[in-house]
Amino acid sequence: MRKLLFIIPLLGLLVACNSKPAGELVGQSISKVNEISPYGMVWVRGGAFMMGANDQDAFWSFKGESKMVSVDGFWMDQTEITNTEYRQFVVWVKDSIARQLLANVSPEKWRQKKDTAKLNWKRPLPWKQTWEKASGEEDAHADSLWNALKNYNNKFEGLNYVYRWYDLEQAAREYNKFDRAHGHYPNSSFAIVDEYYFDGGVIKMRTKRISPIHSTEDFYMTKIINVYPDKLAFCTDFTYSYNDPTVKYFTLRSYDQYPVVGVTWEQAKAFCAWRTNYYNSNHLFQGQDYRLPTEAEWEWAARGGKQQSMYPWGGPYIRDGKGCYLANFKPMRGNYRADGEVRTAKVATYPPNDFGLYDMAGNVSEWTESSFMSINANGTHDLNPSFAYNAKEKDSDILKRKIIKGGSWKDVAAYLQCGARSFEYQTESRSYIGFRCVKSTNLKKKSAMKNF
């Protein structure tokens, strides 16, 4: 009894010490969420480095002025996006179109019961069934529906992905700031948007429109992108060269772990948007979006944390101590096979850099988020430098140039240097350009996080 009389006051004292004082500013706490390491990605710590060329530029290359910059840490795909990974995106788009067509006829089967606006993804699609048995109806409309569905299974022309994104750059402009004193946006505020519409499943119009701002909803942009890669990319890029067998590069299983090529910058952006939405639909904690890296992020990641390193492996030579080539590129005049591959190589064939990233030099060049201008280094900030312009359909071609980095299987060694840069137009697809994604983090401390 005496012990009980002693413990009760002690507990009261402890509770009183831990309770927050009434009427005082103590801060508003929020629930703690642990961020999961993104699958297939490695952590690239932040740092400062001398960005730009640190060796003599190659002839006809696009020189990047040297400049000391700092970048935050981020997650980055360990390898380039492969054919099998991009194929998951294409198949998802195909299936979503099929489910939408089916839901228009049989909503009770192909939409969720709790939320009729959402499709039912648990019900398997009858791709392998005969179309007559699959429809199960004698309705002429249902028959025509299944015929259309059959075409989507075998063709790529109608595989369009529709997504929305919030244009932070336009929202942050001075003339678009919300007038808090009067409770509305200024009459002079506006956003430039692309406008699309469909005609029989085909994108018929892409035009630039100036839209007045009435709410934050007006800063959302809509994009409609055909997602299928260009299977004729090798044939288009190299004339007077027999490349006909490469038309099956994307569809053959033997090329599953090879980097996807024939993908435009716009398709790469659509992939990032889909990957974000796909992740968020399966996780309670959404986190940051998947996106393309800026030029500065890509170059910092390629250097592996080293200062003034010419190549991702750190040294100035393209062979290791045993005389083996360290990347997939064009080592000799007319000799593409000296490094072991004629065209692209399977991802992670060559050793990684100090960040654990593969193929940051050679194999395929990679799209970045950054727009190409000759004054990029001097015209950008020294903290997370980025120059990105969302070129519209009717904009000049010079505004559609995007920076590519890393060099490729068809390039000589000078283009494999970390500071080397070139460009391609955002609507063009090439047999030597691929991409990988990055993802910023919501957490401040990363020491406790582990990579997969």
Short mmCIF file of C-alpha atoms in Angstrom, two decimals:
data_model
loop_
_atom_site.label_atom_id
_atom_site.label_comp_id
_atom_site.label_asym_id
_atom_site.label_seq_id
_atom_site.Cartn_x
_atom_site.Cartn_y
_atom_site.Cartn_z
CA MET A 1 0.00 0.00 0.00
CA ARG A 2 2.86 2.33 0.85
CA LYS A 3 4.50 1.55 -2.50
CA LEU A 4 1.28 2.40 -4.32
CA LEU A 5 1.01 5.72 -2.50
CA PHE A 6 4.56 6.50 -3.60
CA ILE A 7 4.14 5.46 -7.26
CA ILE A 8 0.93 7.43 -7.92
CA PRO A 9 2.44 10.88 -7.15
CA LEU A 10 5.55 9.94 -9.11
CA LEU A 11 3.51 9.09 -12.20
CA GLY A 12 1.59 12.33 -11.82
CA LEU A 13 4.87 14.25 -11.67
CA LEU A 14 6.16 12.56 -14.84
CA VAL A 15 2.94 13.30 -16.74
CA ALA A 16 3.06 16.92 -15.63
CA CYS A 17 6.67 17.26 -16.83
CA ASN A 18 5.89 15.80 -20.28
CA SER A 19 2.65 17.70 -20.91
CA LYS A 20 2.75 20.81 -23.09
CA PRO A 21 2.08 24.12 -21.33
CA ALA A 22 -1.40 25.47 -21.97
CA GLY A 23 -1.70 28.65 -23.99
CA GLU A 24 1.91 28.51 -25.26
CA LEU A 25 3.34 28.28 -28.77
CA VAL A 26 4.48 24.65 -28.94
CA GLY A 27 4.22 23.91 -32.68
CA GLN A 28 1.86 21.64 -34.59
CA SER A 29 3.20 18.12 -34.97
CA ILE A 30 2.42 15.92 -37.95
CA SER A 31 2.55 12.16 -38.29
CA LYS A 32 5.96 10.69 -39.03
CA VAL A 33 6.29 8.80 -42.31
CA ASN A 34 9.24 6.61 -43.27
CA GLU A 35 10.24 6.92 -46.91
CA ILE A 36 10.83 3.63 -48.70
CA SER A 37 13.91 3.30 -50.87
CA PRO A 38 12.61 3.34 -54.48
CA TYR A 39 13.02 -0.03 -56.16
CA GLY A 40 15.88 -0.16 -58.67
CA MET A 41 17.31 3.18 -57.58
CA VAL A 42 20.45 4.17 -55.67
CA TRP A 43 20.99 7.20 -53.46
CA VAL A 44 23.15 9.96 -54.91
CA ARG A 45 24.29 12.21 -52.08
CA GLY A 46 24.33 15.95 -52.59
CA GLY A 47 27.54 17.91 -53.03
CA ALA A 48 29.41 20.70 -54.79
CA PHE A 49 31.52 20.23 -57.91
CA MET A 50 33.00 22.01 -60.89
CA MET A 51 30.37 21.54 -63.57
CA GLY A 52 31.30 21.61 -67.25
CA ALA A 53 34.10 20.43 -69.50
CA ASN A 54 37.42 19.78 -67.77
CA ASP A 55 39.31 18.73 -70.86
CA GLN A 56 39.69 19.93 -74.41
CA ASP A 57 36.37 19.78 -76.23
CA ALA A 58 35.85 17.41 -79.11
CA PHE A 59 35.46 18.91 -82.56
CA TRP A 60 31.85 19.99 -83.21
CA SER A 61 30.90 19.38 -79.59
CA PHE A 62 28.86 21.88 -77.57
CA LYS A 63 31.13 23.33 -74.95
CA GLY A 64 29.88 23.66 -71.40
CA GLU A 65 31.49 26.48 -69.43
CA SER A 66 33.01 25.37 -66.13
CA LYS A 67 31.26 26.60 -62.99
CA MET A 68 31.21 25.59 -59.32
CA VAL A 69 27.68 24.48 -58.39
CA SER A 70 25.89 22.64 -55.59
CA VAL A 71 23.15 20.03 -55.93
CA ASP A 72 20.85 18.34 -53.43
CA GLY A 73 20.81 14.59 -52.99
CA PHE A 74 18.37 12.46 -54.99
CA TRP A 75 17.50 8.93 -56.00
CA MET A 76 18.53 7.76 -59.47
CA ASP A 77 17.83 4.64 -61.50
CA GLN A 78 20.81 2.32 -61.24
CA THR A 79 20.61 1.59 -64.97
CA GLU A 80 18.95 3.09 -67.99
CA ILE A 81 15.26 2.25 -68.41
CA THR A 82 15.16 -1.11 -70.15
CA ASN A 83 12.89 -2.48 -72.85
CA THR A 84 11.01 -4.64 -70.37
CA GLU A 85 10.45 -1.70 -68.00
CA TYR A 86 9.20 0.57 -70.75
CA ARG A 87 7.07 -2.29 -72.09
CA GLN A 88 5.26 -2.35 -68.74
CA PHE A 89 4.25 1.25 -69.45
CA VAL A 90 3.06 0.44 -72.98
CA VAL A 91 1.05 -2.59 -71.84
CA TRP A 92 -0.53 -0.57 -69.02
CA VAL A 93 -1.66 2.07 -71.51
CA LYS A 94 -3.06 -0.61 -73.81
CA ASP A 95 -4.89 -2.29 -70.94
CA SER A 96 -6.28 0.99 -69.62
CA ILE A 97 -7.73 1.81 -73.03
CA ALA A 98 -9.25 -1.66 -73.27
CA ARG A 99 -10.77 -1.43 -69.80
CA GLN A 100 -12.21 1.99 -70.56
CA LEU A 101 -13.84 0.65 -73.72
CA LEU A 102 -15.26 -2.30 -71.79
CA ALA A 103 -16.44 -0.08 -68.93
CA ASN A 104 -18.46 2.00 -71.37
CA VAL A 105 -20.47 -1.13 -72.23
CA SER A 106 -20.42 -3.06 -68.93
CA PRO A 107 -19.67 -0.65 -66.08
CA GLU A 108 -20.77 -3.15 -63.44
CA LYS A 109 -17.94 -5.49 -64.50
CA TRP A 110 -15.15 -3.10 -65.37
CA ARG A 111 -15.53 -0.30 -62.80
CA GLN A 112 -14.94 -0.36 -59.06
CA LYS A 113 -18.10 -0.71 -56.98
CA LYS A 114 -16.97 1.77 -54.33
CA ASP A 115 -15.88 4.39 -56.84
CA THR A 116 -17.57 4.04 -60.22
CA ALA A 117 -15.22 6.61 -61.75
CA LYS A 118 -12.25 4.23 -61.32
CA LEU A 119 -11.57 1.19 -63.46
CA ASN A 120 -11.51 -2.31 -62.00
CA TRP A 121 -7.92 -3.50 -62.50
CA LYS A 122 -8.43 -6.79 -60.64
CA ARG A 123 -10.55 -8.33 -63.38
CA PRO A 124 -8.25 -9.92 -66.02
CA LEU A 125 -8.62 -8.89 -69.62
CA PRO A 126 -9.54 -11.73 -72.01
CA TRP A 127 -6.78 -11.01 -74.54
CA LYS A 128 -6.17 -14.71 -75.21
CA GLN A 129 -9.83 -15.66 -75.61
CA THR A 130 -11.66 -15.68 -78.89
CA TRP A 131 -13.38 -12.36 -79.41
CA GLU A 132 -16.80 -13.93 -79.96
CA LYS A 133 -16.71 -15.80 -76.64
CA ALA A 134 -15.11 -12.92 -74.83
CA SER A 135 -17.89 -10.49 -75.60
CA GLY A 136 -20.62 -12.90 -74.50
CA GLU A 137 -23.21 -10.63 -76.06
CA GLU A 138 -25.02 -10.51 -79.36
CA ASP A 139 -25.20 -6.76 -79.35
CA ALA A 140 -23.71 -5.27 -82.51
CA HIS A 141 -22.13 -2.50 -80.45
CA ALA A 142 -20.35 -5.08 -78.30
CA ASP A 143 -19.04 -6.86 -81.40
CA SER A 144 -17.63 -3.65 -82.82
CA LEU A 145 -16.12 -2.90 -79.41
CA TRP A 146 -14.23 -6.18 -79.37
CA ASN A 147 -13.00 -5.61 -82.90
CA ALA A 148 -11.60 -2.27 -81.78
CA LEU A 149 -10.09 -3.95 -78.74
CA LYS A 150 -8.45 -6.52 -80.98
CA ASN A 151 -6.83 -3.73 -82.98
CA TYR A 152 -5.43 -2.14 -79.82
CA ASN A 153 -3.82 -5.45 -78.95
CA ASN A 154 -1.91 -5.62 -82.22
CA LYS A 155 -1.32 -1.99 -83.22
CA PHE A 156 0.41 0.97 -81.66
CA GLU A 157 -1.17 3.96 -83.44
CA GLY A 158 -3.85 4.49 -80.79
CA LEU A 159 -1.72 3.90 -77.69
CA ASN A 160 -2.03 7.41 -76.30
CA TYR A 161 -1.37 8.25 -72.67
CA VAL A 162 -3.18 11.24 -71.17
CA TYR A 163 -1.75 12.86 -68.06
CA ARG A 164 -1.92 16.13 -66.17
CA TRP A 165 0.84 18.02 -64.42
CA TYR A 166 1.04 21.23 -62.41
CA ASP A 167 3.16 23.91 -64.10
CA LEU A 168 5.06 25.34 -61.13
CA GLU A 169 7.19 27.54 -63.37
CA GLN A 170 4.18 29.47 -64.70
CA ALA A 171 2.47 29.49 -61.31
CA ALA A 172 5.53 31.11 -59.70
CA ARG A 173 5.74 34.02 -62.14
CA GLU A 174 5.32 37.47 -60.61
CA TYR A 175 2.25 38.40 -62.66
CA ASN A 176 0.52 35.15 -61.63
CA LYS A 177 0.80 35.64 -57.86
CA PHE A 178 -2.46 35.40 -55.96
CA ASP A 179 -3.68 38.80 -54.75
CA ARG A 180 -4.25 38.09 -51.05
CA ALA A 181 -5.57 41.58 -50.35
CA HIS A 182 -8.45 41.23 -52.81
CA GLY A 183 -8.86 37.44 -52.75
CA HIS A 184 -8.36 36.70 -56.45
CA TYR A 185 -5.75 36.44 -59.16
CA PRO A 186 -4.78 39.64 -61.02
CA ASN A 187 -6.72 40.38 -64.19
CA SER A 188 -3.42 40.34 -66.07
CA SER A 189 -2.52 36.79 -64.96
CA PHE A 190 -2.42 34.08 -67.63
CA ALA A 191 -0.94 30.70 -68.49
CA ILE A 192 0.17 29.36 -71.86
CA VAL A 193 -1.17 25.86 -72.45
CA ASP A 194 -1.24 23.28 -75.19
CA GLU A 195 -4.70 22.24 -76.34
CA TYR A 196 -5.49 18.74 -77.64
CA TYR A 197 -8.48 16.86 -78.91
CA PHE A 198 -9.12 13.38 -80.31
CA ASP A 199 -10.80 12.39 -83.54
CA GLY A 200 -11.30 8.64 -83.83
CA GLY A 201 -8.51 7.95 -81.36
CA VAL A 202 -6.01 10.07 -83.28
CA ILE A 203 -4.57 13.33 -81.93
CA LYS A 204 -5.83 15.91 -84.42
CA MET A 205 -4.86 19.24 -82.93
CA ARG A 206 -2.09 20.62 -80.74
CA THR A 207 -2.23 24.36 -80.49
CA LYS A 208 -0.97 26.99 -78.08
CA ARG A 209 -3.63 28.87 -76.13
CA ILE A 210 -3.42 31.74 -73.63
CA SER A 211 -5.70 31.01 -70.68
CA PRO A 212 -6.66 33.56 -67.97
CA ILE A 213 -6.10 32.44 -64.37
CA HIS A 214 -9.12 32.09 -62.08
CA SER A 215 -7.88 29.35 -59.72
CA THR A 216 -4.94 26.99 -59.20
CA GLU A 217 -6.73 24.54 -61.50
CA ASP A 218 -5.75 26.73 -64.46
CA PHE A 219 -2.08 25.88 -63.90
CA TYR A 220 -2.69 22.20 -64.61
CA MET A 221 -1.48 21.19 -68.05
CA THR A 222 -2.75 18.22 -70.04
CA LYS A 223 -0.54 16.17 -72.34
CA ILE A 224 -1.52 13.43 -74.76
CA ILE A 225 1.43 11.33 -75.90
CA ASN A 226 1.65 8.23 -78.08
CA VAL A 227 3.83 5.96 -75.96
CA TYR A 228 5.07 3.33 -78.42
CA PRO A 229 8.80 3.68 -79.22
CA ASP A 230 10.00 4.20 -82.78
CA LYS A 231 10.81 0.69 -84.00
CA LEU A 232 12.40 2.10 -87.17
CA ALA A 233 14.88 4.29 -85.28
CA PHE A 234 17.96 2.32 -86.36
CA CYS A 235 16.83 2.33 -89.99
CA THR A 236 16.08 6.05 -89.92
CA ASP A 237 19.32 7.13 -88.25
CA PHE A 238 21.70 5.26 -90.54
CA THR A 239 21.20 5.40 -94.30
CA TYR A 240 23.00 3.03 -96.65
CA SER A 241 23.22 0.61 -93.73
CA TYR A 242 21.32 -2.66 -93.28
CA ASN A 243 19.44 -2.43 -89.98
CA ASP A 244 16.17 -4.20 -90.82
CA PRO A 245 16.47 -6.83 -88.03
CA THR A 246 16.47 -4.05 -85.41
CA VAL A 247 12.75 -3.39 -85.95
CA LYS A 248 12.12 -6.14 -83.37
CA TYR A 249 14.53 -4.63 -80.83
CA PHE A 250 11.69 -3.58 -78.52
CA THR A 251 9.55 -6.71 -78.81
CA LEU A 252 12.05 -9.59 -78.64
CA ARG A 253 12.52 -11.15 -75.21
CA SER A 254 16.27 -11.47 -75.77
CA TYR A 255 16.48 -7.66 -75.62
CA ASP A 256 14.49 -7.29 -72.40
CA GLN A 257 17.46 -6.03 -70.38
CA TYR A 258 18.76 -3.70 -73.07
CA PRO A 259 18.13 0.05 -72.83
CA VAL A 260 14.99 1.26 -74.55
CA VAL A 261 15.70 3.52 -77.53
CA GLY A 262 13.57 5.29 -80.10
CA VAL A 263 11.89 7.24 -77.30
CA THR A 264 11.36 10.99 -77.56
CA TRP A 265 11.88 13.42 -74.69
CA GLU A 266 8.10 13.82 -74.51
CA GLN A 267 7.63 10.05 -74.22
CA ALA A 268 10.26 9.93 -71.47
CA LYS A 269 8.36 12.65 -69.59
CA ALA A 270 5.11 10.72 -70.01
CA PHE A 271 6.83 7.61 -68.62
CA CYS A 272 7.90 9.57 -65.53
CA ALA A 273 4.34 10.83 -65.02
CA TRP A 274 2.92 7.32 -65.39
CA ARG A 275 5.54 5.89 -63.03
CA THR A 276 4.60 8.50 -60.42
CA ASN A 277 0.87 7.82 -60.73
CA TYR A 278 1.42 4.06 -60.75
CA TYR A 279 3.48 4.26 -57.55
CA ASN A 280 1.06 6.61 -55.81
CA SER A 281 -1.91 4.36 -56.59
CA ASN A 282 -0.22 1.53 -54.68
CA HIS A 283 1.27 3.43 -51.72
CA LEU A 284 -0.27 5.52 -48.96
CA PHE A 285 2.79 7.76 -48.74
CA GLN A 286 3.24 9.39 -52.15
CA GLY A 287 6.50 11.31 -51.80
CA GLN A 288 8.17 13.18 -54.64
CA ASP A 289 7.51 12.64 -58.34
CA TYR A 290 9.66 10.61 -60.69
CA ARG A 291 11.24 12.89 -63.28
CA LEU A 292 14.15 13.35 -65.65
CA PRO A 293 17.40 14.62 -64.10
CA THR A 294 18.64 18.14 -64.70
CA GLU A 295 21.96 18.46 -66.50
CA ALA A 296 23.69 19.34 -63.21
CA GLU A 297 22.18 16.34 -61.40
CA TRP A 298 23.14 14.00 -64.20
CA GLU A 299 26.72 15.27 -64.36
CA TRP A 300 27.17 15.10 -60.58
CA ALA A 301 25.84 11.54 -60.58
CA ALA A 302 28.12 10.58 -63.48
CA ARG A 303 31.23 11.86 -61.69
CA GLY A 304 30.50 9.58 -58.74
CA GLY A 305 31.37 12.24 -56.20
CA LYS A 306 34.81 12.83 -57.69
CA GLN A 307 36.10 16.29 -58.58
CA GLN A 308 37.42 16.97 -62.09
CA SER A 309 36.99 13.33 -63.15
CA MET A 310 37.05 13.04 -66.92
CA TYR A 311 35.03 9.81 -67.10
CA PRO A 312 32.56 8.22 -64.65
CA TRP A 313 35.14 5.63 -63.59
CA GLY A 314 37.41 8.46 -62.38
CA GLY A 315 40.45 8.07 -64.60
CA PRO A 316 41.48 9.70 -67.89
CA TYR A 317 41.74 6.39 -69.78
CA ILE A 318 39.10 4.33 -71.56
CA ARG A 319 40.68 0.95 -70.70
CA ASP A 320 41.30 -0.71 -67.37
CA GLY A 321 44.60 -2.18 -66.18
CA LYS A 322 43.97 -5.36 -68.19
CA GLY A 323 43.35 -3.47 -71.42
CA CYS A 324 39.57 -3.98 -71.39
CA TYR A 325 37.27 -1.16 -72.47
CA LEU A 326 35.27 0.41 -69.66
CA ALA A 327 32.19 1.38 -71.68
CA ASN A 328 30.23 0.63 -74.84
CA PHE A 329 31.20 3.18 -77.50
CA LYS A 330 32.99 3.43 -80.87
CA PRO A 331 36.64 2.79 -79.94
CA MET A 332 38.12 2.69 -83.44
CA ARG A 333 37.34 3.95 -86.90
CA GLY A 334 34.83 1.55 -88.41
CA ASN A 335 35.29 -0.92 -85.55
CA TYR A 336 32.23 -0.99 -83.29
CA ARG A 337 32.88 -4.50 -81.95
CA ALA A 338 36.22 -3.87 -80.23
CA ASP A 339 34.43 -3.19 -76.93
CA GLY A 340 32.30 -6.33 -77.20
CA GLU A 341 29.11 -4.88 -78.72
CA VAL A 342 28.13 -3.55 -82.14
CA ARG A 343 25.13 -1.50 -81.05
CA THR A 344 23.61 -1.29 -77.56
CA ALA A 345 24.75 -3.57 -74.74
CA LYS A 346 22.76 -5.17 -71.95
CA VAL A 347 22.52 -2.73 -69.05
CA ALA A 348 25.08 -3.16 -66.25
CA THR A 349 27.51 -4.96 -68.55
CA TYR A 350 30.33 -2.62 -67.57
CA PRO A 351 31.44 -1.71 -64.00
CA PRO A 352 29.50 0.98 -62.06
CA ASN A 353 30.90 4.26 -60.79
CA ASP A 354 31.38 5.12 -57.12
CA PHE A 355 27.68 5.91 -56.67
CA GLY A 356 26.78 2.44 -57.95
CA LEU A 357 25.39 3.75 -61.25
CA TYR A 358 25.89 1.77 -64.45
CA ASP A 359 26.42 3.02 -68.01
CA MET A 360 26.80 6.71 -67.18
CA ALA A 361 29.17 6.75 -70.15
CA GLY A 362 28.38 5.04 -73.43
CA ASN A 363 25.69 2.50 -74.37
CA VAL A 364 23.01 5.16 -74.98
CA SER A 365 22.96 8.90 -74.46
CA GLU A 366 20.34 10.04 -71.97
CA TRP A 367 17.65 12.70 -71.99
CA THR A 368 17.78 15.35 -69.28
CA GLU A 369 15.14 17.80 -68.13
CA SER A 370 17.30 20.76 -69.16
CA SER A 371 16.76 22.81 -72.28
CA PHE A 372 19.80 23.52 -74.43
CA MET A 373 21.18 27.02 -74.68
CA SER A 374 24.80 28.00 -75.29
CA ILE A 375 24.75 30.16 -72.13
CA ASN A 376 23.40 27.50 -69.76
CA ALA A 377 26.28 27.59 -67.25
CA ASN A 378 26.52 31.36 -66.91
CA GLY A 379 22.78 31.96 -67.10
CA THR A 380 21.69 29.61 -64.32
CA HIS A 381 21.94 29.72 -60.54
CA ASP A 382 24.81 27.97 -58.75
CA LEU A 383 22.41 26.08 -56.43
CA ASN A 384 20.63 23.23 -58.23
CA PRO A 385 21.16 24.95 -61.60
CA SER A 386 18.43 24.26 -64.11
CA PHE A 387 17.18 25.84 -67.30
CA ALA A 388 13.99 24.10 -68.36
CA TYR A 389 11.47 25.42 -70.85
CA ASN A 390 8.20 23.65 -71.58
CA ALA A 391 8.13 24.16 -75.32
CA LYS A 392 4.66 24.20 -76.85
CA GLU A 393 3.67 22.64 -80.15
CA LYS A 394 3.79 25.92 -82.07
CA ASP A 395 7.04 27.17 -80.52
CA SER A 396 10.17 27.57 -82.59
CA ASP A 397 12.34 24.47 -82.97
CA ILE A 398 15.21 26.22 -81.20
CA LEU A 399 13.10 26.19 -78.03
CA LYS A 400 12.57 22.43 -78.30
CA ARG A 401 16.23 21.47 -77.91
CA LYS A 402 16.94 19.28 -74.87
CA ILE A 403 20.35 18.40 -73.47
CA ILE A 404 21.54 14.81 -73.79
CA LYS A 405 24.48 13.46 -71.82
CA GLY A 406 26.76 10.45 -71.60
CA GLY A 407 27.60 9.57 -75.18
CA SER A 408 26.44 6.37 -76.85
CA TRP A 409 27.47 3.22 -78.64
CA LYS A 410 28.01 5.14 -81.89
CA ASP A 411 30.13 7.95 -80.36
CA VAL A 412 33.89 8.30 -79.94
CA ALA A 413 35.41 8.53 -76.46
CA ALA A 414 35.39 12.34 -76.27
CA TYR A 415 31.58 12.34 -76.03
CA LEU A 416 31.69 9.97 -73.05
CA GLN A 417 33.29 12.59 -70.81
CA CYS A 418 31.20 13.69 -67.83
CA GLY A 419 31.23 17.34 -68.93
CA ALA A 420 30.44 16.69 -72.61
CA ARG A 421 27.00 17.74 -73.78
CA SER A 422 24.90 17.71 -76.92
CA PHE A 423 21.23 18.20 -77.75
CA GLU A 424 18.29 16.69 -79.58
CA TYR A 425 14.83 18.03 -80.29
CA GLN A 426 12.16 16.93 -77.83
CA THR A 427 9.97 15.39 -80.53
CA GLU A 428 12.76 13.35 -82.15
CA SER A 429 13.53 9.72 -81.34
CA ARG A 430 16.95 8.19 -81.91
CA SER A 431 18.46 4.71 -81.82
CA TYR A 432 21.19 5.98 -79.51
CA ILE A 433 19.15 7.96 -76.93
CA GLY A 434 17.48 6.49 -73.86
CA PHE A 435 16.83 7.81 -70.37
CA ARG A 436 16.70 7.10 -66.65
CA CYS A 437 14.60 8.64 -63.89
CA VAL A 438 15.46 10.46 -60.69
CA LYS A 439 13.42 11.20 -57.58
CA SER A 440 13.97 13.86 -54.94
CA THR A 441 13.50 13.01 -51.28
CA ASN A 442 11.28 14.41 -48.54
CA LEU A 443 13.72 13.49 -45.78
CA LYS A 444 16.58 15.60 -44.52
CA LYS A 445 18.81 12.88 -43.13
CA LYS A 446 19.70 9.98 -45.40
CA SER A 447 22.38 8.18 -43.37
CA ALA A 448 19.87 5.68 -41.97
CA MET A 449 18.39 4.80 -45.37
CA LYS A 450 19.60 1.78 -47.27
CA ASN A 451 19.61 1.12 -51.01
CA PHE A 452 18.10 -1.98 -52.50
#
